[in-house]
Amino acid sequence: QSALTQPASVSGSPGQSITISCTGTSSDVGGYNYVSWYQQHPGKAPKLMIYEVSNRPSGVSNRFSGSKSGNTASLTISGLQAEDEADYYCSSYTSSSKVFGGGTKLTVL
Amino acid sequence: EVQLVESGGGLVQPGGSLRLSCAASGFTFSSYDMHWVRQATGKGLEWVSAIGTAGDTYYPGSVKGRFTISRENAKNSLYLQMNSLRAGDTAVYYCARVGRVARKAYDYWGQGTLVTVSS
């Protein structure tokens, strides 16, 4: 299965909001409400930020939110902070397997 | 505290084999699906294999027939046997737990172990 499509990079200033898109197909993103988002800082393991499209794990800031429309999921980060600068990956369940997006590098200006 | 600790990575020649291990602690290992995910340097995440609580296994086409995932619940351990290794298998390999609240998502990850396939 092909990777999900994410923009290579996004940027924003502290305090602003940004949105990262994740486009798949009806066989993955559009077919299941099992989209998750991960944050990865350099040299570190990924961290779960959003699961089942829009749910936040305990301990994740409410500045992070997720949504989905059709075959495209989105991660929105509001009130950008310097520590949000990282790579972000979306992922979807698809028929007994998993597929990831190519990743988006978020730069906080 | 949930912990996942990978080991077994290293340098191996093309065509060689390597067995990765992931030691789990802080939770009832037998009750969770477990996956392996890899990341080549500077690249994105790639799902490598999955094993369910009943021992059912799943693989993407890129590793099917070459990699074998297994688990030993009595030892709280996850394994990945990698055969016929290729240069393209060079990556950091992470073991990851699939959540029961965060369904179909990885709620905990190990720190990763580096596999380098090169002559």
XYZ file of N, CA and C in Angstrom:
684
model
N 0.849 -1.195 0.000
C 0.000 0.000 0.000
C 0.884 1.244 0.000
N 0.426 2.313 -0.671
C 1.217 3.525 -0.762
C 1.121 4.296 0.524
N 2.157 5.110 0.750
C 2.168 5.952 1.923
C 1.089 7.018 1.798
N 0.633 7.488 2.928
C -0.292 8.610 2.955
C 0.476 9.879 2.587
N -0.238 10.867 2.034
C 0.417 12.079 1.546
C 0.317 13.220 2.552
N 1.481 13.697 2.974
C 1.563 14.857 3.866
C 2.428 15.924 3.205
N 2.216 17.203 3.552
C 3.148 18.230 3.066
C 4.507 18.009 3.698
N 5.556 18.305 2.955
C 6.906 18.069 3.473
C 7.233 18.988 4.639
N 6.699 20.194 4.597
C 7.020 21.145 5.651
C 5.890 22.148 5.842
N 5.774 22.630 7.055
C 4.885 23.733 7.400
C 5.620 24.586 8.411
N 5.205 25.840 8.523
C 5.842 26.715 9.505
C 4.820 27.694 10.063
N 5.132 28.222 11.219
C 4.269 29.204 11.850
C 5.013 29.917 12.960
N 4.501 31.042 13.339
C 5.111 31.822 14.412
C 4.514 31.430 15.754
N 5.232 31.670 16.816
C 4.684 31.356 18.148
C 3.327 32.011 18.346
N 2.395 31.226 18.884
C 1.062 31.729 19.133
C 0.084 31.489 17.996
N 0.617 31.253 16.795
C -0.260 31.001 15.655
C -0.764 29.562 15.656
N -1.652 29.271 14.708
C -2.145 27.913 14.508
C -1.688 27.401 13.157
N -1.422 26.118 13.086
C -1.093 25.497 11.813
C -1.895 24.213 11.682
N -2.070 23.786 10.425
C -2.760 22.530 10.150
C -1.928 21.696 9.185
N -1.792 20.421 9.520
C -1.074 19.466 8.665
C -2.088 18.491 8.104
N -2.101 18.335 6.800
C -3.039 17.419 6.164
C -2.409 16.056 5.916
N -3.266 15.078 5.755
C -2.834 13.690 5.549
C -3.865 13.047 4.635
N -3.498 12.833 3.383
C -4.452 12.345 2.401
C -4.183 10.891 2.037
N -5.230 10.109 2.118
C -5.134 8.695 1.763
C -6.212 8.329 0.769
N -6.772 7.158 0.960
C -7.822 6.668 0.069
C -8.982 6.115 0.891
N -9.989 5.637 0.189
C -11.133 5.039 0.875
C -10.766 3.709 1.527
N -9.571 3.186 1.193
C -9.128 1.918 1.776
C -8.385 2.112 3.094
N -8.016 3.334 3.379
C -7.313 3.581 4.646
C -7.967 4.739 5.402
N -7.519 5.957 5.179
C -8.038 7.096 5.948
C -9.560 7.201 5.836
N -10.068 7.089 4.635
C -11.490 7.254 4.437
C -12.344 6.092 4.893
N -11.732 4.953 5.076
C -12.491 3.754 5.380
C -12.564 3.386 6.847
N -11.727 3.998 7.648
C -11.672 3.664 9.071
C -11.466 4.934 9.897
N -12.001 4.932 11.103
C -11.743 6.043 12.025
C -10.557 5.697 12.926
N -9.504 5.208 12.307
C -8.304 4.806 13.041
C -7.087 5.571 12.525
N -7.232 6.874 12.427
C -6.105 7.728 12.067
C -5.419 8.191 13.346
N -4.117 8.084 13.370
C -3.340 8.543 14.519
C -2.235 9.479 14.042
N -1.758 10.308 14.957
C -0.710 11.275 14.659
C 0.405 11.127 15.694
N 1.646 11.261 15.215
C 2.826 11.100 16.062
C 3.753 12.293 15.891
N 4.340 12.695 17.003
C 5.341 13.761 17.029
C 6.701 13.116 17.256
N 7.696 13.547 16.501
C 9.038 12.991 16.677
C 10.075 14.109 16.683
N 10.755 14.244 17.794
C 11.874 15.172 17.878
C 13.138 14.454 17.412
N 14.142 15.195 16.944
C 15.360 14.574 16.407
C 16.012 13.610 17.384
N 16.304 12.411 16.901
C 16.966 11.415 17.712
C 16.102 10.730 18.742
N 14.814 11.022 18.730
C 13.897 10.440 19.708
C 12.888 9.520 19.034
N 12.256 8.688 19.856
C 11.184 7.836 19.356
C 9.927 8.667 19.139
N 9.078 8.240 18.225
C 7.808 8.954 18.035
C 6.953 8.927 19.305
N 6.077 9.923 19.417
C 5.150 10.029 20.546
C 3.737 10.183 20.009
N 2.821 9.412 20.556
C 1.421 9.483 20.124
C 0.795 10.795 20.575
N 0.178 11.516 19.622
C -0.449 12.806 19.939
C -1.965 12.749 19.767
N -2.428 11.992 18.777
C -3.854 11.876 18.475
C -4.128 10.428 18.056
N -5.230 9.848 18.538
C -5.649 8.534 18.072
C -7.137 8.559 17.713
N -7.532 7.601 16.898
C -8.922 7.508 16.435
C -9.430 8.876 15.953
N -8.647 9.460 15.084
C -8.940 10.718 14.379
C -8.812 11.958 15.253
N -9.445 11.932 16.447
C -9.557 13.187 17.183
C -9.375 13.063 18.683
N -8.930 11.938 19.152
C -8.773 11.740 20.596
C -7.336 11.982 21.047
N -7.203 12.664 22.164
C -5.878 12.955 22.736
C -5.576 12.007 23.873
N -4.385 11.406 23.865
C -3.979 10.594 25.030
C -3.817 11.496 26.242
N -3.908 10.886 27.406
C -3.673 11.628 28.633
C -2.288 12.264 28.599
N -2.222 13.523 28.970
C -0.939 14.215 29.036
C -0.593 15.027 27.802
N -1.323 14.833 26.725
C -1.083 15.625 25.506
C -1.886 16.921 25.591
N -1.233 18.009 25.277
C -1.848 19.328 25.378
C -3.105 19.428 24.507
N -4.106 20.156 25.009
C -5.335 20.366 24.228
C -5.115 21.366 23.092
N -3.872 21.813 22.914
C -3.551 22.636 21.737
C -3.489 21.761 20.479
N -3.435 20.463 20.674
C -3.388 19.523 19.555
C -4.789 18.958 19.328
N -5.244 19.020 18.072
C -6.548 18.467 17.755
C -6.514 17.817 16.376
N -7.396 16.843 16.186
C -7.441 16.131 14.921
C -8.849 16.070 14.365
N -8.933 15.914 13.050
C -10.220 15.800 12.384
C -10.045 15.016 11.097
N -11.173 14.706 10.470
C -11.129 13.965 9.211
C -12.327 14.341 8.363
N -12.081 14.451 7.060
C -13.155 14.658 6.100
C -12.848 13.819 4.874
N -13.688 12.851 4.622
C -13.446 11.960 3.489
C -12.142 11.212 3.638
N -11.297 11.338 2.633
C -10.022 10.626 2.641
C -8.866 11.445 3.209
N -9.178 12.592 3.780
C -8.128 13.466 4.316
C -8.328 13.727 5.804
N -7.265 13.453 6.558
C -7.242 13.754 7.983
C -6.371 14.984 8.202
N -6.589 15.651 9.316
C -5.828 16.867 9.611
C -5.442 16.926 11.080
N -4.267 17.464 11.322
C -3.790 17.750 12.670
C -3.640 19.258 12.780
N -4.268 19.848 13.776
C -4.154 21.278 14.010
C -3.450 21.509 15.332
N -2.476 22.393 15.320
C -1.784 22.800 16.534
C -2.048 24.287 16.717
N -2.673 24.619 17.820
C -2.971 26.020 18.090
C -1.993 26.568 19.116
N -1.857 27.879 19.156
C -0.949 28.506 20.116
C 0.450 27.937 20.027
N 1.013 27.919 18.808
C 2.318 27.307 18.581
C 3.348 27.713 19.622
N 4.116 26.722 20.047
C 5.208 26.957 20.987
C 6.498 26.406 20.390
N 7.615 26.908 20.875
C 8.910 26.501 20.333
C 9.095 24.987 20.411
N 8.601 24.366 21.476
C 8.799 22.917 21.647
C 7.948 22.077 20.702
N 7.049 22.716 19.961
C 6.250 21.979 18.976
C 7.055 21.699 17.714
N 8.205 22.357 17.573
C 9.027 22.131 16.381
C 9.511 20.689 16.377
N 9.095 19.942 15.349
C 9.355 18.509 15.291
C 8.835 17.985 13.954
N 9.040 16.691 13.737
C 8.416 16.015 12.599
C 7.109 15.396 13.072
N 6.105 15.443 12.196
C 4.799 14.873 12.516
C 4.413 13.856 11.451
N 3.938 12.703 11.919
C 3.539 11.634 11.022
C 2.095 11.235 11.282
N 1.336 11.060 10.214
C 0.014 10.475 10.352
C 0.118 8.986 10.035
N -0.865 8.250 10.505
C -0.906 6.819 10.253
C -2.357 6.374 10.213
N -2.625 5.354 9.431
C -3.969 4.810 9.354
C -3.931 3.292 9.377
N -4.926 2.726 10.023
C -5.138 1.283 9.951
C -5.730 0.994 8.569
N -5.357 -0.114 7.995
C -5.933 -0.518 6.732
C -5.888 -2.020 6.566
N -6.990 -2.680 6.751
C -7.138 -4.095 6.471
C -5.971 -4.935 6.985
N -5.842 -4.997 8.302
C -4.827 -5.807 8.978
C -3.404 -5.314 8.752
N -3.247 -4.063 8.368
C -1.906 -3.495 8.260
C -1.956 -2.020 8.639
N -0.836 -1.386 8.569
C -0.735 0.033 8.916
C 0.005 0.761 7.799
N -0.362 1.996 7.601
C 0.336 2.816 6.622
C 0.622 4.167 7.251
N 1.781 4.724 6.946
C 2.188 6.017 7.478
C 2.242 7.064 6.375
N 2.145 8.316 6.777
C 2.444 9.406 5.877
C 3.945 9.614 5.808
N 4.382 10.406 4.841
C 5.803 10.628 4.660
C 6.428 11.554 5.692
N 5.586 12.210 6.488
C 6.098 13.084 7.536
C 6.094 14.546 7.129
N 5.861 15.411 8.092
C 5.863 16.863 7.889
C 6.767 17.507 8.920
N 7.711 18.317 8.445
C 8.589 19.024 9.367
C 7.956 20.357 9.728
N 7.674 20.534 11.008
C 7.100 21.781 11.503
C 8.215 22.673 12.028
N 8.299 23.863 11.471
C 9.268 24.855 11.929
C 8.521 25.986 12.624
N 8.932 26.278 13.850
C 8.360 27.407 14.583
C 9.314 28.581 14.398
N 8.832 29.599 13.697
C 9.684 30.713 13.275
C 10.115 31.606 14.435
N 5.539 1.686 35.293
C 5.874 2.460 34.096
C 6.111 1.510 32.924
N 5.434 1.789 31.814
C 5.619 0.971 30.614
C 6.991 1.235 30.016
N 7.700 0.168 29.731
C 9.003 0.290 29.073
C 9.131 -0.762 27.976
N 9.703 -0.346 26.860
C 10.038 -1.234 25.756
C 11.503 -0.985 25.414
N 12.308 -2.042 25.466
C 13.743 -1.892 25.236
C 14.189 -2.863 24.151
N 14.579 -2.297 23.006
C 15.039 -3.109 21.887
C 16.527 -3.419 22.015
N 16.915 -4.531 21.410
C 18.331 -4.912 21.349
C 18.529 -5.813 20.144
N 19.803 -6.055 19.823
C 20.111 -6.983 18.752
C 20.523 -6.352 17.438
N 20.452 -5.040 17.342
C 20.857 -4.383 16.107
C 22.359 -4.444 15.908
N 22.792 -4.092 14.704
C 24.224 -4.100 14.414
C 24.480 -4.087 12.930
N 25.734 -4.342 12.577
C 26.151 -4.361 11.178
C 26.081 -5.796 10.650
N 25.450 -5.969 9.504
C 25.327 -7.295 8.895
C 25.516 -7.149 7.394
N 26.093 -8.179 6.783
C 26.310 -8.140 5.338
C 25.028 -8.432 4.583
N 24.927 -7.929 3.362
C 23.750 -8.261 2.528
C 23.599 -9.773 2.413
N 22.349 -10.210 2.546
C 22.062 -11.642 2.529
C 22.125 -12.290 3.890
N 22.608 -11.550 4.876
C 22.743 -12.092 6.222
C 21.456 -12.040 7.022
N 21.564 -12.470 8.271
C 20.409 -12.535 9.168
C 20.713 -11.817 10.474
N 19.653 -11.404 11.136
C 19.756 -10.726 12.431
C 18.466 -10.964 13.179
N 18.566 -11.083 14.495
C 17.358 -11.248 15.316
C 17.292 -10.102 16.309
N 16.229 -9.338 16.224
C 15.989 -8.247 17.159
C 15.105 -8.727 18.302
N 15.325 -8.151 19.478
C 14.495 -8.446 20.634
C 13.943 -7.160 21.211
N 12.809 -7.279 21.862
C 12.192 -6.144 22.545
C 11.697 -6.645 23.891
N 12.297 -6.138 24.960
C 11.914 -6.531 26.309
C 10.871 -5.555 26.838
N 9.733 -6.086 27.229
C 8.624 -5.263 27.695
C 8.478 -5.365 29.211
N 8.081 -4.273 29.832
C 7.832 -4.282 31.273
C 6.818 -3.207 31.617
N 6.202 -3.354 32.775
C 5.269 -2.353 33.264
C 3.846 -2.545 32.805
N 3.561 -3.637 32.084
C 2.191 -3.918 31.649
C 2.061 -5.412 31.365
N 0.815 -5.869 31.193
C 0.556 -7.282 30.916
C 0.807 -7.535 29.431
N 2.028 -7.925 29.121
C 2.493 -8.037 27.734
C 1.566 -8.917 26.896
N 1.111 -10.019 27.454
C 0.319 -10.982 26.683
C -1.023 -10.411 26.215
N -1.452 -9.305 26.789
C -2.765 -8.737 26.476
C -2.732 -7.702 25.355
N -1.573 -7.461 24.791
C -1.432 -6.393 23.800
C -0.880 -6.890 22.465
N -1.448 -6.341 21.373
C -0.831 -6.510 20.068
C 0.473 -5.718 20.055
N 1.463 -6.227 19.335
C 2.760 -5.565 19.249
C 3.195 -5.482 17.791
N 3.890 -4.407 17.459
C 4.360 -4.180 16.096
C 5.839 -3.817 16.091
N 6.437 -3.974 14.926
C 7.753 -3.409 14.634
C 7.570 -2.332 13.556
N 8.234 -1.211 13.753
C 8.213 -0.087 12.811
C 9.661 0.344 12.599
N 10.021 0.658 11.363
C 11.402 1.062 11.111
C 11.465 2.447 10.482
N 12.665 3.033 10.580
C 12.882 4.376 10.040
C 14.301 4.478 9.520
N 14.450 4.581 8.223
C 15.763 4.816 7.634
C 16.213 6.233 7.978
N 17.498 6.442 8.025
C 18.039 7.745 8.411
C 17.494 8.847 7.522
N 16.890 9.840 8.147
C 16.353 10.977 7.410
C 15.065 10.701 6.673
N 14.492 9.513 6.877
C 13.277 9.123 6.176
C 12.112 8.963 7.133
N 10.959 8.583 6.597
C 9.764 8.437 7.395
C 9.633 7.073 8.040
N 8.527 6.903 8.737
C 8.245 5.655 9.431
C 7.652 4.639 8.474
N 7.997 3.382 8.672
C 7.486 2.297 7.835
C 7.092 1.121 8.716
N 5.852 0.686 8.599
C 5.380 -0.474 9.338
C 6.062 -1.735 8.799
N 6.538 -2.586 9.735
C 7.323 -3.756 9.350
C 6.610 -5.063 9.642
N 5.940 -5.151 10.783
C 5.259 -6.396 11.118
C 4.376 -6.197 12.332
N 3.437 -7.120 12.503
C 2.512 -7.062 13.623
C 2.236 -8.470 14.128
N 1.974 -8.561 15.434
C 1.572 -9.839 16.019
C 0.459 -9.581 17.026
N -0.598 -10.358 16.913
C -1.713 -10.203 17.818
C -1.532 -11.015 19.095
N -2.467 -10.838 19.988
C -2.391 -11.562 21.262
C -2.541 -13.068 21.070
N -3.169 -13.468 19.979
C -3.344 -14.891 19.689
C -2.195 -15.456 18.852
N -1.220 -14.620 18.560
C -0.073 -15.060 17.773
C -0.255 -14.897 16.273
N -1.350 -14.309 15.846
C -1.554 -14.040 14.421
C -0.553 -12.974 13.974
N -0.008 -13.140 12.775
C 1.050 -12.254 12.296
C 0.691 -11.615 10.955
N 1.261 -10.425 10.723
C 0.982 -9.669 9.510
C 2.253 -8.949 9.069
N 2.415 -8.843 7.734
C 3.607 -8.217 7.176
C 3.257 -7.424 5.920
N 4.001 -6.370 5.637
C 3.861 -5.713 4.330
C 4.624 -6.528 3.291
N 4.322 -6.270 2.034
C 4.966 -7.013 0.965
C 6.475 -6.883 0.941
N 6.987 -5.753 1.424
C 8.425 -5.490 1.360
C 9.259 -6.446 2.220
N 8.656 -7.058 3.225
C 9.430 -7.947 4.113
C 8.829 -9.346 4.206
N 7.660 -9.543 3.626
C 6.984 -10.839 3.730
C 7.865 -11.925 3.137
N 8.001 -13.020 3.876
C 8.848 -14.120 3.429
C 10.285 -13.997 3.887
N 10.688 -12.821 4.343
C 12.068 -12.622 4.816
C 12.106 -12.371 6.325
N 11.095 -11.682 6.847
C 11.050 -11.339 8.276
C 9.996 -12.194 8.973
N 10.259 -12.524 10.238
C 9.299 -13.266 11.043
C 9.194 -12.624 12.417
N 7.994 -12.204 12.767
C 7.739 -11.653 14.083
C 7.239 -12.775 14.995
N 7.648 -12.720 16.256
C 7.182 -13.714 17.218
C 7.181 -13.090 18.607
N 6.551 -13.772 19.527
C 6.496 -13.275 20.902
C 6.624 -14.438 21.864
N 7.177 -14.157 23.041
C 7.291 -15.147 24.098
C 6.725 -14.491 25.352
N 5.451 -14.739 25.591
C 4.756 -14.033 26.668
C 5.363 -14.334 28.042
N 5.855 -15.542 28.235
C 6.443 -15.902 29.529
C 7.673 -15.066 29.836
N 8.315 -14.562 28.780
C 9.504 -13.734 28.953
C 9.237 -12.262 28.665
N 7.958 -11.928 28.442
C 7.600 -10.541 28.119
C 8.473 -9.995 26.984
N 8.626 -10.793 25.963
C 9.547 -10.430 24.892
C 8.927 -10.561 23.507
N 9.334 -9.642 22.649
C 8.934 -9.602 21.239
C 10.198 -9.775 20.417
N 10.083 -10.467 19.299
C 11.248 -10.710 18.456
C 10.957 -10.385 17.003
N 12.042 -10.106 16.261
C 11.938 -9.973 14.816
C 13.143 -10.676 14.207
N 12.879 -11.806 13.560
C 13.920 -12.529 12.848
C 13.971 -11.984 11.422
N 15.133 -11.488 11.041
C 15.290 -10.874 9.725
C 16.301 -11.671 8.909
N 15.848 -12.223 7.810
C 16.701 -13.004 6.924
C 16.831 -12.328 5.565
N 17.806 -12.777 4.787
C 18.016 -12.247 3.431
C 18.016 -10.725 3.434
N 18.777 -10.169 4.346
C 18.775 -8.719 4.512
C 19.368 -8.005 3.307
N 18.805 -6.822 3.042
C 19.211 -5.999 1.901
C 19.631 -4.622 2.408
N 20.337 -3.888 1.579
C 20.753 -2.537 1.955
C 19.538 -1.677 2.323
N 18.442 -1.884 1.654
C 17.232 -1.118 1.908
C 16.585 -1.404 3.256
N 17.056 -2.439 3.958
C 16.540 -2.740 5.293
C 17.273 -1.949 6.375
N 18.295 -1.206 5.979
C 19.047 -0.389 6.934
C 18.137 0.674 7.540
N 18.026 0.665 8.863
C 17.107 1.574 9.546
C 17.213 1.394 11.053
N 16.611 2.320 11.769
C 16.344 2.121 13.192
C 15.034 1.355 13.293
N 15.054 0.290 14.071
C 13.865 -0.536 14.250
C 13.291 -0.296 15.637
N 12.017 0.074 15.655
C 11.306 0.319 16.908
C 10.284 -0.785 17.158
N 10.174 -1.222 18.411
C 8.996 -2.011 18.767
C 7.987 -1.045 19.361
N 6.731 -1.332 19.145
C 5.671 -0.424 19.572
C 4.467 -1.214 20.059
N 3.851 -0.701 21.110
C 2.659 -1.342 21.658
C 1.407 -0.723 21.053
N 0.456 -1.549 20.680
C -0.829 -1.051 20.200
C -1.742 -0.865 21.396
N -2.272 0.323 21.544
C -3.080 0.645 22.703
C -4.400 -0.102 22.744
N -4.948 -0.218 23.928
C -6.285 -0.805 24.080
C -7.310 0.311 24.277
N -6.867 1.442 24.787
C -7.715 2.632 24.805
C -7.516 3.349 23.477
N -6.267 3.596 23.136
C -5.908 4.187 21.849
C -5.839 3.060 20.821
N -7.011 2.637 20.370
C -7.066 1.471 19.496
C -6.387 1.741 18.156
N -5.694 0.735 17.660
C -5.008 0.785 16.360
C -3.969 1.898 16.309
N -3.507 2.341 17.489
C -2.454 3.357 17.552
C -1.354 2.862 18.480
N -0.149 3.401 18.272
C 0.992 3.001 19.084
C 1.116 3.936 20.269
N 0.736 3.442 21.446
C 0.773 4.327 22.612
C 2.120 4.328 23.326
N 2.940 3.332 23.085
C 4.297 3.314 23.629
C 5.260 2.768 22.578
N 6.451 3.381 22.563
C 7.517 2.991 21.646
C 8.797 2.726 22.432
N 9.627 1.843 21.900
C 10.968 1.695 22.448
C 11.861 2.798 21.925
N 13.118 2.747 22.313
C 14.073 3.778 21.888
C 14.693 3.445 20.532
N 14.503 2.230 20.077
C 14.988 1.829 18.761
C 16.354 1.164 18.801
N 16.600 0.313 17.799
C 17.904 -0.326 17.634
C 18.286 -0.225 16.168
N 19.530 0.150 15.903
C 19.981 0.419 14.541
C 20.471 -0.852 13.866
N 19.929 -1.099 12.685
C 20.370 -2.203 11.833
C 21.018 -1.605 10.586
N 22.252 -2.000 10.326
C 22.967 -1.524 9.146
C 23.341 -2.718 8.284
N 22.854 -2.719 7.050
C 23.153 -3.798 6.109
C 24.133 -3.262 5.077
N 25.361 -3.745 5.168
C 26.413 -3.229 4.291
C 27.570 -4.216 4.236
N 28.236 -4.233 3.105
C 29.410 -5.097 2.949
C 30.674 -4.314 3.293
